[in-house]
Short mmCIF file of C-alpha atoms in Angstrom, two decimals:
data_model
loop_
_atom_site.label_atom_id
_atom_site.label_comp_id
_atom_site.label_asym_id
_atom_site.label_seq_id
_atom_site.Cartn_x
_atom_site.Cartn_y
_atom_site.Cartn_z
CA UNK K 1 -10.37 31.61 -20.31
CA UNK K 2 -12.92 28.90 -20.68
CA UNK K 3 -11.89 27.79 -24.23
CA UNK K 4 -8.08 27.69 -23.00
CA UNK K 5 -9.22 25.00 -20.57
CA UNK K 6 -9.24 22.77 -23.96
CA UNK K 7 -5.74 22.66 -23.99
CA UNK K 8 -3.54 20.13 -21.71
CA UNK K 9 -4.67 21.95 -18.51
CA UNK K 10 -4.55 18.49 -16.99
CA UNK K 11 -0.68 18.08 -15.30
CA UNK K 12 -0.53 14.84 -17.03
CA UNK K 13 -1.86 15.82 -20.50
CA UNK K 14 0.64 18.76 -19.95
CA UNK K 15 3.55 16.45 -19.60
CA UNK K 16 2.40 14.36 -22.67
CA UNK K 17 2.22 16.94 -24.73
CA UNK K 18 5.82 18.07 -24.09
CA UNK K 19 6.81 14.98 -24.43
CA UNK K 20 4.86 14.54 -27.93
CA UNK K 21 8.08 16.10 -29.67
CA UNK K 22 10.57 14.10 -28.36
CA UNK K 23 8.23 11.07 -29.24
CA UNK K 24 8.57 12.04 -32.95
CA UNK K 25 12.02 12.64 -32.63
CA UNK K 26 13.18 9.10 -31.73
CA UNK K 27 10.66 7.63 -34.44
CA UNK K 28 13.11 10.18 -36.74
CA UNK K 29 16.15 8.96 -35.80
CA UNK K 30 14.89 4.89 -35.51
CA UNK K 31 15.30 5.82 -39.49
CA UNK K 32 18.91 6.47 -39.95
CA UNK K 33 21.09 3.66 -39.55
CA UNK K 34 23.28 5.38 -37.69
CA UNK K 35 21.36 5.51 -34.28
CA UNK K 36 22.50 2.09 -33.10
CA UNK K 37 20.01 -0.73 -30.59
CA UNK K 38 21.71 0.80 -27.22
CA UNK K 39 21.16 4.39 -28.45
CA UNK K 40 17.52 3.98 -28.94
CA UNK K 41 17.21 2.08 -25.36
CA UNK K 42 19.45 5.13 -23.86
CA UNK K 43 17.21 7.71 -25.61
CA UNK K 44 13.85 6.10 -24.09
CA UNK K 45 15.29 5.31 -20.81
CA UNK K 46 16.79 8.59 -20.13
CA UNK K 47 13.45 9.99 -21.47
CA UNK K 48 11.68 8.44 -19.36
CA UNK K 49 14.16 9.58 -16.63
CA UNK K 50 13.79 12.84 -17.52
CA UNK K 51 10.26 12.94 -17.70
CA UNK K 52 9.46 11.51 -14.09
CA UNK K 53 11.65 14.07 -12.29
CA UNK K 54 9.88 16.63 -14.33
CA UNK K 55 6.47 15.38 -13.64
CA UNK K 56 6.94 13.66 -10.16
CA UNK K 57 10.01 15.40 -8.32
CA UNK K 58 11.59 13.51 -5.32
CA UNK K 59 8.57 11.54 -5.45
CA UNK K 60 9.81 9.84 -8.58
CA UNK K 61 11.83 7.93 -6.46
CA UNK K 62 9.05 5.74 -5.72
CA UNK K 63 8.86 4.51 -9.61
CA UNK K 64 12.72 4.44 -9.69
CA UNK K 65 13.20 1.63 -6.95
CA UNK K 66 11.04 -0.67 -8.02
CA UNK K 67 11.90 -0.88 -11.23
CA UNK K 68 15.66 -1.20 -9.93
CA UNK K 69 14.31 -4.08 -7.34
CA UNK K 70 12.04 -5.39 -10.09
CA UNK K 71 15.25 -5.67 -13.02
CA UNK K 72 17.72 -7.37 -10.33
CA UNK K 73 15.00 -9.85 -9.55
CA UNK K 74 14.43 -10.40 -13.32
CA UNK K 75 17.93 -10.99 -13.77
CA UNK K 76 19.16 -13.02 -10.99
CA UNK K 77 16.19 -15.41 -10.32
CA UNK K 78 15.00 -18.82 -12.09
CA UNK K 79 12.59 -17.70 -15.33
CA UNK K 80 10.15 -20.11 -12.96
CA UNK K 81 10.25 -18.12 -10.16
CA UNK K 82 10.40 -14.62 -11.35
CA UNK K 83 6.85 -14.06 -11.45
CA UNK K 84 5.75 -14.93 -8.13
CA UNK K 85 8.72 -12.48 -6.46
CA UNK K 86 8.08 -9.72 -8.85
CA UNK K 87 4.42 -10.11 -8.50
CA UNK K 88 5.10 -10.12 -4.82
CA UNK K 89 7.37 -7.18 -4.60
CA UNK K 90 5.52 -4.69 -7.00
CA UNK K 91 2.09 -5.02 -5.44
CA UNK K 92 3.99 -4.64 -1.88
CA UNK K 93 5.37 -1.63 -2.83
CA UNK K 94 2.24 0.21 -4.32
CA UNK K 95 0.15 -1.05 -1.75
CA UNK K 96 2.53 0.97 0.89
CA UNK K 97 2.22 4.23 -1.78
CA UNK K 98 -1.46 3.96 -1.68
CA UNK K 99 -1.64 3.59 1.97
CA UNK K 100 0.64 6.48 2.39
CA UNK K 101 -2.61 8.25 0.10
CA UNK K 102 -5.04 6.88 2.68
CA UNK K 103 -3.26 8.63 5.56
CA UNK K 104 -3.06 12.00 4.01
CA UNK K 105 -6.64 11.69 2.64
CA UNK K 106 -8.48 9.71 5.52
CA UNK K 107 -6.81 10.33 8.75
CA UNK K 108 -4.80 13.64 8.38
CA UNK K 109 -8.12 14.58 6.24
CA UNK K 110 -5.38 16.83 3.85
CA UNK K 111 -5.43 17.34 -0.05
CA UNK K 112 -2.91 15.10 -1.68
CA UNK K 113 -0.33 16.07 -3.68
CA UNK K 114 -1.04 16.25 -7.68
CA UNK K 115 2.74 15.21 -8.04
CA UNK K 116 2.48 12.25 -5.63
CA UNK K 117 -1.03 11.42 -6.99
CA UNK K 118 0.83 11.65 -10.76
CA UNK K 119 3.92 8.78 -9.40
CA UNK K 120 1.02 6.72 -8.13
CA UNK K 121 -0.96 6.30 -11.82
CA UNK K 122 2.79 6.15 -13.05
CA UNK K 123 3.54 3.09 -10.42
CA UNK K 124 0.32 1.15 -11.19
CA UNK K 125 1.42 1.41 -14.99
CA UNK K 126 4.69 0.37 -14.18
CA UNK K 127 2.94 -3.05 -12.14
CA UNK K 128 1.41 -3.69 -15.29
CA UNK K 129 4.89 -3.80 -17.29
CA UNK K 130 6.27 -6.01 -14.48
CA UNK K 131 4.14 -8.58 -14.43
CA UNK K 132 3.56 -8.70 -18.26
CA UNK K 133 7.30 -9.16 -18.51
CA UNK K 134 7.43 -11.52 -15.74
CA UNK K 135 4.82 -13.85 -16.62
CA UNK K 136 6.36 -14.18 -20.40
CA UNK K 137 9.50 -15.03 -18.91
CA UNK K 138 8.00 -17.35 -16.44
CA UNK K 139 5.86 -18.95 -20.00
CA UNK K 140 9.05 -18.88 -22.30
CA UNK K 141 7.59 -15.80 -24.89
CA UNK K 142 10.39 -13.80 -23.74
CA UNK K 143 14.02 -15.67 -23.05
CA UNK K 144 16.03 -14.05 -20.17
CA UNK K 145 19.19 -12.68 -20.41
CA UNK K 146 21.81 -15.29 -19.93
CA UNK K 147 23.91 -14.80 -16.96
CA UNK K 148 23.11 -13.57 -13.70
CA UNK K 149 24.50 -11.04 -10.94
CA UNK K 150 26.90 -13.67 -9.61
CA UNK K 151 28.25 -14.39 -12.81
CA UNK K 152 31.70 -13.19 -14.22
CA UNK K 153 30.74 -10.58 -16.35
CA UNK K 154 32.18 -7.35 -16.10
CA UNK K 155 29.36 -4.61 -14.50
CA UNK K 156 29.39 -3.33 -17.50
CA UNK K 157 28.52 -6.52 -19.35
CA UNK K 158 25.49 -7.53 -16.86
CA UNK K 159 24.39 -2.98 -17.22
CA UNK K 160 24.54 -4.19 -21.31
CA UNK K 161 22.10 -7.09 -20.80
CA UNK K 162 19.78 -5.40 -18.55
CA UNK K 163 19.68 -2.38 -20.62
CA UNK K 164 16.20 -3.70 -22.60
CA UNK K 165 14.91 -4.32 -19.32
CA UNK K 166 15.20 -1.10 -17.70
CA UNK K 167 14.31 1.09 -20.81
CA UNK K 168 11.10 -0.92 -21.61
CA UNK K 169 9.86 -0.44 -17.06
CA UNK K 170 10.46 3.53 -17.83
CA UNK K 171 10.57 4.26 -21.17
CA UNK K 172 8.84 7.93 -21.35
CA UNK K 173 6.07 7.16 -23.88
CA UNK K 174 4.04 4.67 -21.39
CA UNK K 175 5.72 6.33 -18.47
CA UNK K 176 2.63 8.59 -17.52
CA UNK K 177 -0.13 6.57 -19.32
CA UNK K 178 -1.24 4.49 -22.82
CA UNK K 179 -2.09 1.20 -23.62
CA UNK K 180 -0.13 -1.82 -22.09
CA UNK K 181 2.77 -2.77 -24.55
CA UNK K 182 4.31 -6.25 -24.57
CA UNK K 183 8.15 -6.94 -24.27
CA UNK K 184 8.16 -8.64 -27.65
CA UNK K 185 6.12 -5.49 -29.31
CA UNK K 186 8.21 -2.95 -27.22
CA UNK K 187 11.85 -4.84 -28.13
CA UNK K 188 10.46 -5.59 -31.90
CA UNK K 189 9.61 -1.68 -32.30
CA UNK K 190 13.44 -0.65 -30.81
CA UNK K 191 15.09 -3.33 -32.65
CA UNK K 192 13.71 -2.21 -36.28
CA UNK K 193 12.71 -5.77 -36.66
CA UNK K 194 9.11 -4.66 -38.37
CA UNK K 195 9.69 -2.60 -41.59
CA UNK K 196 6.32 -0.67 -40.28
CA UNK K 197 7.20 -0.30 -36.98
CA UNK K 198 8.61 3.32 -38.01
CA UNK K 199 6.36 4.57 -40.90
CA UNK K 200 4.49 7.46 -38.95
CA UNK K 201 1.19 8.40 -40.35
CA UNK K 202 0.43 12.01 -39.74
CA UNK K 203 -2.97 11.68 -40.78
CA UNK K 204 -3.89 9.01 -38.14
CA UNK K 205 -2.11 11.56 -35.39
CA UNK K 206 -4.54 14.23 -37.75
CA UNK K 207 -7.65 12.19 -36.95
CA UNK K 208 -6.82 11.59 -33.05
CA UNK K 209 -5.64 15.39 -32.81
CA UNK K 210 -9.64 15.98 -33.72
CA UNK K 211 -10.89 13.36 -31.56
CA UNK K 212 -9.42 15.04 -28.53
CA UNK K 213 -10.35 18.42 -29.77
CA UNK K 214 -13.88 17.07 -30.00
CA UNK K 215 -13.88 15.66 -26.71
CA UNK K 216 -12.31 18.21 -25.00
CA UNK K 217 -14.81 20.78 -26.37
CA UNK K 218 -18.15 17.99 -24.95
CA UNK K 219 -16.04 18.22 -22.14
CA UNK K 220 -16.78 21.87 -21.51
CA UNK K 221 -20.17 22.14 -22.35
CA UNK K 222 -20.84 18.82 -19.68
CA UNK K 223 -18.49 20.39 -16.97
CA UNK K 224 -20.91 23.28 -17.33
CA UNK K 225 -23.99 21.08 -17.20
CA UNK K 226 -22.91 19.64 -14.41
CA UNK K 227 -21.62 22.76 -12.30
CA UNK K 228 -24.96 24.56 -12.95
CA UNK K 229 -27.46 21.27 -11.50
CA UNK K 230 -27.34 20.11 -8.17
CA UNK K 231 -24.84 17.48 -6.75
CA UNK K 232 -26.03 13.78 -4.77
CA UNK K 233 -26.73 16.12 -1.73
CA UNK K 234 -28.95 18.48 -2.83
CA UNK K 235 -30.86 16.46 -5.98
CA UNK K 236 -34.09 15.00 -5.34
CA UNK K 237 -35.51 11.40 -6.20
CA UNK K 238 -35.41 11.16 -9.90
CA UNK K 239 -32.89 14.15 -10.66
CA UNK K 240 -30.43 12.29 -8.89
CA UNK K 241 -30.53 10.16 -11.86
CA UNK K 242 -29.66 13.01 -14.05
CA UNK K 243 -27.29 14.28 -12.16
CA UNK K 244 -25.38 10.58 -12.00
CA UNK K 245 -25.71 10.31 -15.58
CA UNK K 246 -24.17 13.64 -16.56
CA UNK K 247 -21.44 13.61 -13.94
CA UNK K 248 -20.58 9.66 -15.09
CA UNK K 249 -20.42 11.20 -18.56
CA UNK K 250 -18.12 14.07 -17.74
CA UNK K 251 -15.76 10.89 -16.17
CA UNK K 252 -15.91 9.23 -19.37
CA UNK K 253 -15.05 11.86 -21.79
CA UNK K 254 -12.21 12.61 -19.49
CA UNK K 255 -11.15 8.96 -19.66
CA UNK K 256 -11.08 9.19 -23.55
CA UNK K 257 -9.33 12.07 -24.12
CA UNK K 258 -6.56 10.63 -21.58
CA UNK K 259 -6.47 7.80 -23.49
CA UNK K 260 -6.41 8.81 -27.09
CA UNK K 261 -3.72 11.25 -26.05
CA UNK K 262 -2.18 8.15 -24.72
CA UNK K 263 -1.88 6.53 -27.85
CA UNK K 264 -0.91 9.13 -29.51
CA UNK K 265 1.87 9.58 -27.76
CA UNK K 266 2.83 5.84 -28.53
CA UNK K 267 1.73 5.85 -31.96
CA UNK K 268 4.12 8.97 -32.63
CA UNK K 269 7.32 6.78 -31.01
CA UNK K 270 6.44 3.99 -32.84
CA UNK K 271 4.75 1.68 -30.68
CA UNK K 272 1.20 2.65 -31.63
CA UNK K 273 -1.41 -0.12 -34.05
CA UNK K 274 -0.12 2.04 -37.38
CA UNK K 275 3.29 0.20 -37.54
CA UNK K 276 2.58 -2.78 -37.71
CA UNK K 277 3.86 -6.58 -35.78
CA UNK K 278 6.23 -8.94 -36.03
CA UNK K 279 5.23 -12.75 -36.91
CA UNK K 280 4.30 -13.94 -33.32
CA UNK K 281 4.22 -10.77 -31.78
CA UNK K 282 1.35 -9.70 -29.62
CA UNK K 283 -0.85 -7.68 -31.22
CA UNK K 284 -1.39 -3.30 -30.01
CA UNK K 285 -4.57 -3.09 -28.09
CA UNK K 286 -5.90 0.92 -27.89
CA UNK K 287 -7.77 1.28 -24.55
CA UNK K 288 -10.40 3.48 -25.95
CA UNK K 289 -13.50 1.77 -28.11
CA UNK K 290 -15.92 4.36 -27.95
CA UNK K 291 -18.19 3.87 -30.33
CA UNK K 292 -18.76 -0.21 -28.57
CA UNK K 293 -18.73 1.39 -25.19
CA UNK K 294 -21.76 4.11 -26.33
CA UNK K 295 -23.37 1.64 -27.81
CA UNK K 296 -23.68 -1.72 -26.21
CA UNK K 297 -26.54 -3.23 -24.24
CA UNK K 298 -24.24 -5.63 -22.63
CA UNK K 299 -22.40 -4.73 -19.18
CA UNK K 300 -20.05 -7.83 -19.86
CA UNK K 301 -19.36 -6.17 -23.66
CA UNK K 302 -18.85 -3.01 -21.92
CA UNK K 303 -16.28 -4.48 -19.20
CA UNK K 304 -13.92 -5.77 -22.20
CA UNK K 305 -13.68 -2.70 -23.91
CA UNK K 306 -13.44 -0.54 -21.58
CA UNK K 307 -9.48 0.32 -20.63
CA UNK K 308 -9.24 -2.56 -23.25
CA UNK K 309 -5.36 -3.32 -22.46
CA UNK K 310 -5.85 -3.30 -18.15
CA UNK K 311 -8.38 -5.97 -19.00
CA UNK K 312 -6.71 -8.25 -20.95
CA UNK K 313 -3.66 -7.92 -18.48
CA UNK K 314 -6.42 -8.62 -15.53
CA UNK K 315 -7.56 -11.23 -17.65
CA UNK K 316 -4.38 -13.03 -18.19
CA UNK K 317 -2.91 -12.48 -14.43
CA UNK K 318 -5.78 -12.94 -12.54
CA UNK K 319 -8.81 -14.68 -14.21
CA UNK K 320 -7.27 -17.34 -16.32
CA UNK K 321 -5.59 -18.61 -13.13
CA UNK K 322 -8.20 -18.20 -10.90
CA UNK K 323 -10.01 -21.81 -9.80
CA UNK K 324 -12.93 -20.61 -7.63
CA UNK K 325 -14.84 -17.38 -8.77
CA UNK K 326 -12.27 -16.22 -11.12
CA UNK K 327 -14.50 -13.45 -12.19
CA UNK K 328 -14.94 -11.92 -8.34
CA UNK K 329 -11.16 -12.64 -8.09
CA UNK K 330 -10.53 -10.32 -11.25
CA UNK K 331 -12.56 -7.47 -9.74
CA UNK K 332 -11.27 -8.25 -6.08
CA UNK K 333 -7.82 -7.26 -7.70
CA UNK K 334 -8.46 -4.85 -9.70
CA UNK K 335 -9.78 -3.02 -6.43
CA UNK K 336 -6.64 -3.87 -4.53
CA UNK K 337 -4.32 -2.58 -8.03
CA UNK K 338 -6.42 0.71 -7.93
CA UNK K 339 -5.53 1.58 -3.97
CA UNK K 340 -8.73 -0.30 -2.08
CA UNK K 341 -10.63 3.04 -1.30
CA UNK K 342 -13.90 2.52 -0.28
CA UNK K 343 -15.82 3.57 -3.20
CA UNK K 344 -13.63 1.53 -5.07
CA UNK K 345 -13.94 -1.63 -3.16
CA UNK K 346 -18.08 -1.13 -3.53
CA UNK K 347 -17.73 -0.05 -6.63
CA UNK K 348 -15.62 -3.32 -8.59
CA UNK K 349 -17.16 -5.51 -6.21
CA UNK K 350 -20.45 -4.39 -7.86
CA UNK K 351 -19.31 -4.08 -11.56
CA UNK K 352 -18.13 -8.47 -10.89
CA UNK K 353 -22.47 -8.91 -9.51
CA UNK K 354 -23.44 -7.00 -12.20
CA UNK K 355 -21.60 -8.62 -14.74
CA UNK K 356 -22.71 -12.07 -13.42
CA UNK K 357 -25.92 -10.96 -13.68
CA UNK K 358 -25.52 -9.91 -17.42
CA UNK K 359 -24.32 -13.43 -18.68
CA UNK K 360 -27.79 -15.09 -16.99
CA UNK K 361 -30.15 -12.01 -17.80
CA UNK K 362 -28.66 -12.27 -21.94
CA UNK K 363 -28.80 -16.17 -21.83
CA UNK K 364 -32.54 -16.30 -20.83
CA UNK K 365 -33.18 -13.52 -22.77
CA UNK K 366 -32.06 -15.14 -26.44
CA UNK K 367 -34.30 -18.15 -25.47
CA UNK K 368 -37.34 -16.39 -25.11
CA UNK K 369 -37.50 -13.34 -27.42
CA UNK K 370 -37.66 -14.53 -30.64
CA UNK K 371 -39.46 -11.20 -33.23
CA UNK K 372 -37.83 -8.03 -33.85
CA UNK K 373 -39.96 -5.33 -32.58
CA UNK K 374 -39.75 -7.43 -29.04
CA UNK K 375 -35.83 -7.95 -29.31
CA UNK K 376 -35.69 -4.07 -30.34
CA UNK K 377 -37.21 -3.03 -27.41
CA UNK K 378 -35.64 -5.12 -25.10
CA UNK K 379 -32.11 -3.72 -26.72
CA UNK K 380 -33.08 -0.58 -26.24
CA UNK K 381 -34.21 -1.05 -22.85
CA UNK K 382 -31.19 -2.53 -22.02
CA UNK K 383 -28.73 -0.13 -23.24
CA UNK K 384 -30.44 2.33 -21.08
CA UNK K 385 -29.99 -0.26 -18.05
CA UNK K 386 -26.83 -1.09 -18.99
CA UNK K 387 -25.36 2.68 -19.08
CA UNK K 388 -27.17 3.59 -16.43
CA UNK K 389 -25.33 1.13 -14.55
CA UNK K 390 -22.24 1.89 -15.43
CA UNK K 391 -22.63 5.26 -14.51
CA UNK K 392 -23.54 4.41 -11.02
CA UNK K 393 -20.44 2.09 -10.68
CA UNK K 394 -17.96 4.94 -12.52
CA UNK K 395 -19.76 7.18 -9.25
CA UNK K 396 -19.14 4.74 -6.88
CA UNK K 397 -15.22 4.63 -7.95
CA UNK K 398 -14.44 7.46 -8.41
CA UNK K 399 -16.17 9.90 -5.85
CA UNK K 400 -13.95 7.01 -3.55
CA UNK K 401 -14.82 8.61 0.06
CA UNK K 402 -17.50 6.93 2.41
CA UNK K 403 -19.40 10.14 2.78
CA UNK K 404 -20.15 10.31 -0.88
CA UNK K 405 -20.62 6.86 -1.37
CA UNK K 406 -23.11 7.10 1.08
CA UNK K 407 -25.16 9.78 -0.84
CA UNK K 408 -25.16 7.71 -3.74
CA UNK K 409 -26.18 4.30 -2.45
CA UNK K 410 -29.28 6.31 -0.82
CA UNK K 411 -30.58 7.83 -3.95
CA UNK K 412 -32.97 6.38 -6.22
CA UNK K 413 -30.08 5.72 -8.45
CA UNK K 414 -29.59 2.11 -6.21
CA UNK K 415 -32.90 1.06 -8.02
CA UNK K 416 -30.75 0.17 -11.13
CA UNK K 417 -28.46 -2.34 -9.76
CA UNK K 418 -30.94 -3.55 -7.67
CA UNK K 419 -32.88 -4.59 -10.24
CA UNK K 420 -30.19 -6.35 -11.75
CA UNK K 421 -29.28 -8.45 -8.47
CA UNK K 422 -32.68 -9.67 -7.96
CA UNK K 423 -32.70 -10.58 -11.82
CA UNK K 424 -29.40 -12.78 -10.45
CA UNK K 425 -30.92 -14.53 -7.82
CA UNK K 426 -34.27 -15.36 -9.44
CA UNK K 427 -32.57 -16.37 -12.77
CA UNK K 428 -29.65 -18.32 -10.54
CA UNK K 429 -32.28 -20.18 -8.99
CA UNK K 430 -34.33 -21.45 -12.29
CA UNK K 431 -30.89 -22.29 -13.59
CA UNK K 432 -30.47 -24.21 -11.03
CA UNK K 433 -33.78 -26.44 -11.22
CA UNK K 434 -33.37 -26.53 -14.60
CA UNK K 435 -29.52 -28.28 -14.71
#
């Protein structure tokens, strides 16, 4: 029974896997001339239809009314002011899902449901789509539909134009999870534009099948590493620092497997980095770098590769337009667009001081270490810092409850970010004499 736990035991691997055939089967018929531009929006839309009842139930009707409110918004308002409502509307409606988490979780103190838990991943994704389409319609990359809802158009007519709207909020490929795809890419792919946009390479699907086999057997052999130690309540001093690092491990190999599945999944519909872009298209962005993220000294490295695609989308909704501690902004967010448990809050608020702290600790660091056995060591010391760290933050967000948190912010494993945060002040304040 053990070694069938390799295999899509997860409900949402489960659901991409069934979906994996009909993935191949629209890059198939994207082939033959004969499956026209509507068909191929139809066949992802009602995909994606098909797939959130399956997955979700009644409580897909959470990810169907938004993206309902969200295309009417698109399509009747000025391309100036369509981000701000959209913006306004999505995060008010997953901020009343995740709330309705809190008051199973928190004050009814119940188990949530895995289908209602499923719709709310599925309703963050679909924020991300939103607002990526939004704020290229609001800078001109994408032009709106002409027209609007109280134009003369037959219903039929406006249904025709909003088509490429609904299909790309719920097409079933991203539907459940993968990397963020742009409007242009996902409307370049559909339209046959790119002459690689449908050459499928079965031996990059090959080499990611392997990948996930691979991580999926590590993940056994760490579940049962971690399942046969002690937890934060029972470890003592310095085996709580084992016991952080080999659960924080178990959360990242589950994170890549998700992920490469992910883009799989994409990759076998066409959307994927092995077919290709259009001249002026945005490039594909994988979430998963692993070897950079296993390897890397630096917690600000680490923070743009990590869910590669969420962070550029951070990056370009939150950061670039933040005046006044745009960083803290990014991670303030990013708590608020994950559901603003506790853990969570303590947890990004955390990651932003740490990486703060990185950018002074690295600058200082390049002045003053100059031969290679000294810039060795202080690499390799580092990189043990640095994932040592992480692992306490990955803790922090995802064991979520207060209880928990508590456990781990009493542990010795508070020494590591403590040491970066006095690092911060002391380096902050010999920056500033020295400017």
């Amino acid at each position: 029974m053990g070694w069938l736990q390799l295999f899509f035991l997860h409900p949402v691997s489960l659901y991409q896997g069934a979906a994996f055939p009909f993935a191949l089967l629209f890059n198939y018929l994207c082939n033959m001339d004969s499956f026209p531009t509507h068909a191929r929006y139809l066949f992802l839309l009602a995909g994606g239809g098909t797939l959130a009842w399956a997955a979700m139930g009644s409580f897909s009707v959470l990810v169907f009314i938004p993206a309902l409110c969200s295309v009417v918004l698109i399509y009747s308002l000025d391309p100036q002011e369509v981000h701000r409502w959209t913006f306004f509307f999505q995060m008010s409606w997953q901020t009343l899902c995740h709330l309705g988490l809190h008051y199973t979780e928190y004050y009814l103190q119940e188990p949530s449901s895995m289908r209602f838990c499923i719709t709310l991943s599925s309703l963050m994704l679909l924020t991300q789509r939103v607002t990526s389409l939004s704020l290229d319609i609001c800078e001109g990359k994408v032009e709106k539909a002409s027209g609007g809802i109280r134009s003369r158009s037959s219903l039929f007519g406006h249904l025709c134009k909003a088509l490429p709207y609904f299909s790309y909020l719920l097409f079933f490929p991203a539907l459940l999870g993968g990397p963020l795809c742009s409007f242009q890419r996902f409307q370049a792919c559909v339209q046959g534009s790119s002459p690689l946009c449908r050459r499928h390479s079965f031996w990059a699907l090959t080499w990611r099948g392997l990948q996930i086999l691979g991580l999926e057997c590590l993940k056994v052999v760490m579940r049962e590493v971690v399942s046969a130690g002690a937890g934060l309540a029972d470890c003592q001093q310095f085996q709580c620092v084992y016991v952080m690092w080999s659960t924080a491990g178990l959360f990242k190999l589950t994170y890549y497997s998700h992920w490469l599945l992910d883009d799989s999944l994409l990759c076998a519909a066409g959307f994927g980095s092995e077919f290709g872009q259009s001249p002026g298209e945005e490039g594909y962005i994988p979430d998963a770098d692993i070897w950079t993220l296993e390897t890397t000294h630096r917690i600000s490295l680490f923070t743009r590769k990590w869910n590669q695609s969420t962070t550029q989308w951070l990056r370009r909704l939150i950061y670039q337009h933040g005046r006044a501690w745009p960083l803290l902004q990014t991670f303030a967010f990013s708590a608020w667009w994950h559901g603003l448990h506790p853990g969570q809050v303590f947890g990004f608020l955390c990651w932003a001081v740490m990486v703060e702290a990185d950018y002074l600790i690295h600058t200082f660091a390049n002045l003053f270490i100059r031969s290679w056995p000294m810039q060795l060591l202080y690499r390799t010391l580092t990189w043990a810092h640095t994932q040592l760290i992480i692992a306490y933050i990955m803790l922090a967000v995802e064991v979520r409850s207060i209880s928990s948190l508590w456990l781990l912010c009493n542990s010795y494993n508070s020494v590591f970010p403590m040491v970066y945060c006095i690092l911060l002040f002391l380096l902050a304040k010999r920056k500033c004499k020295l400017n």
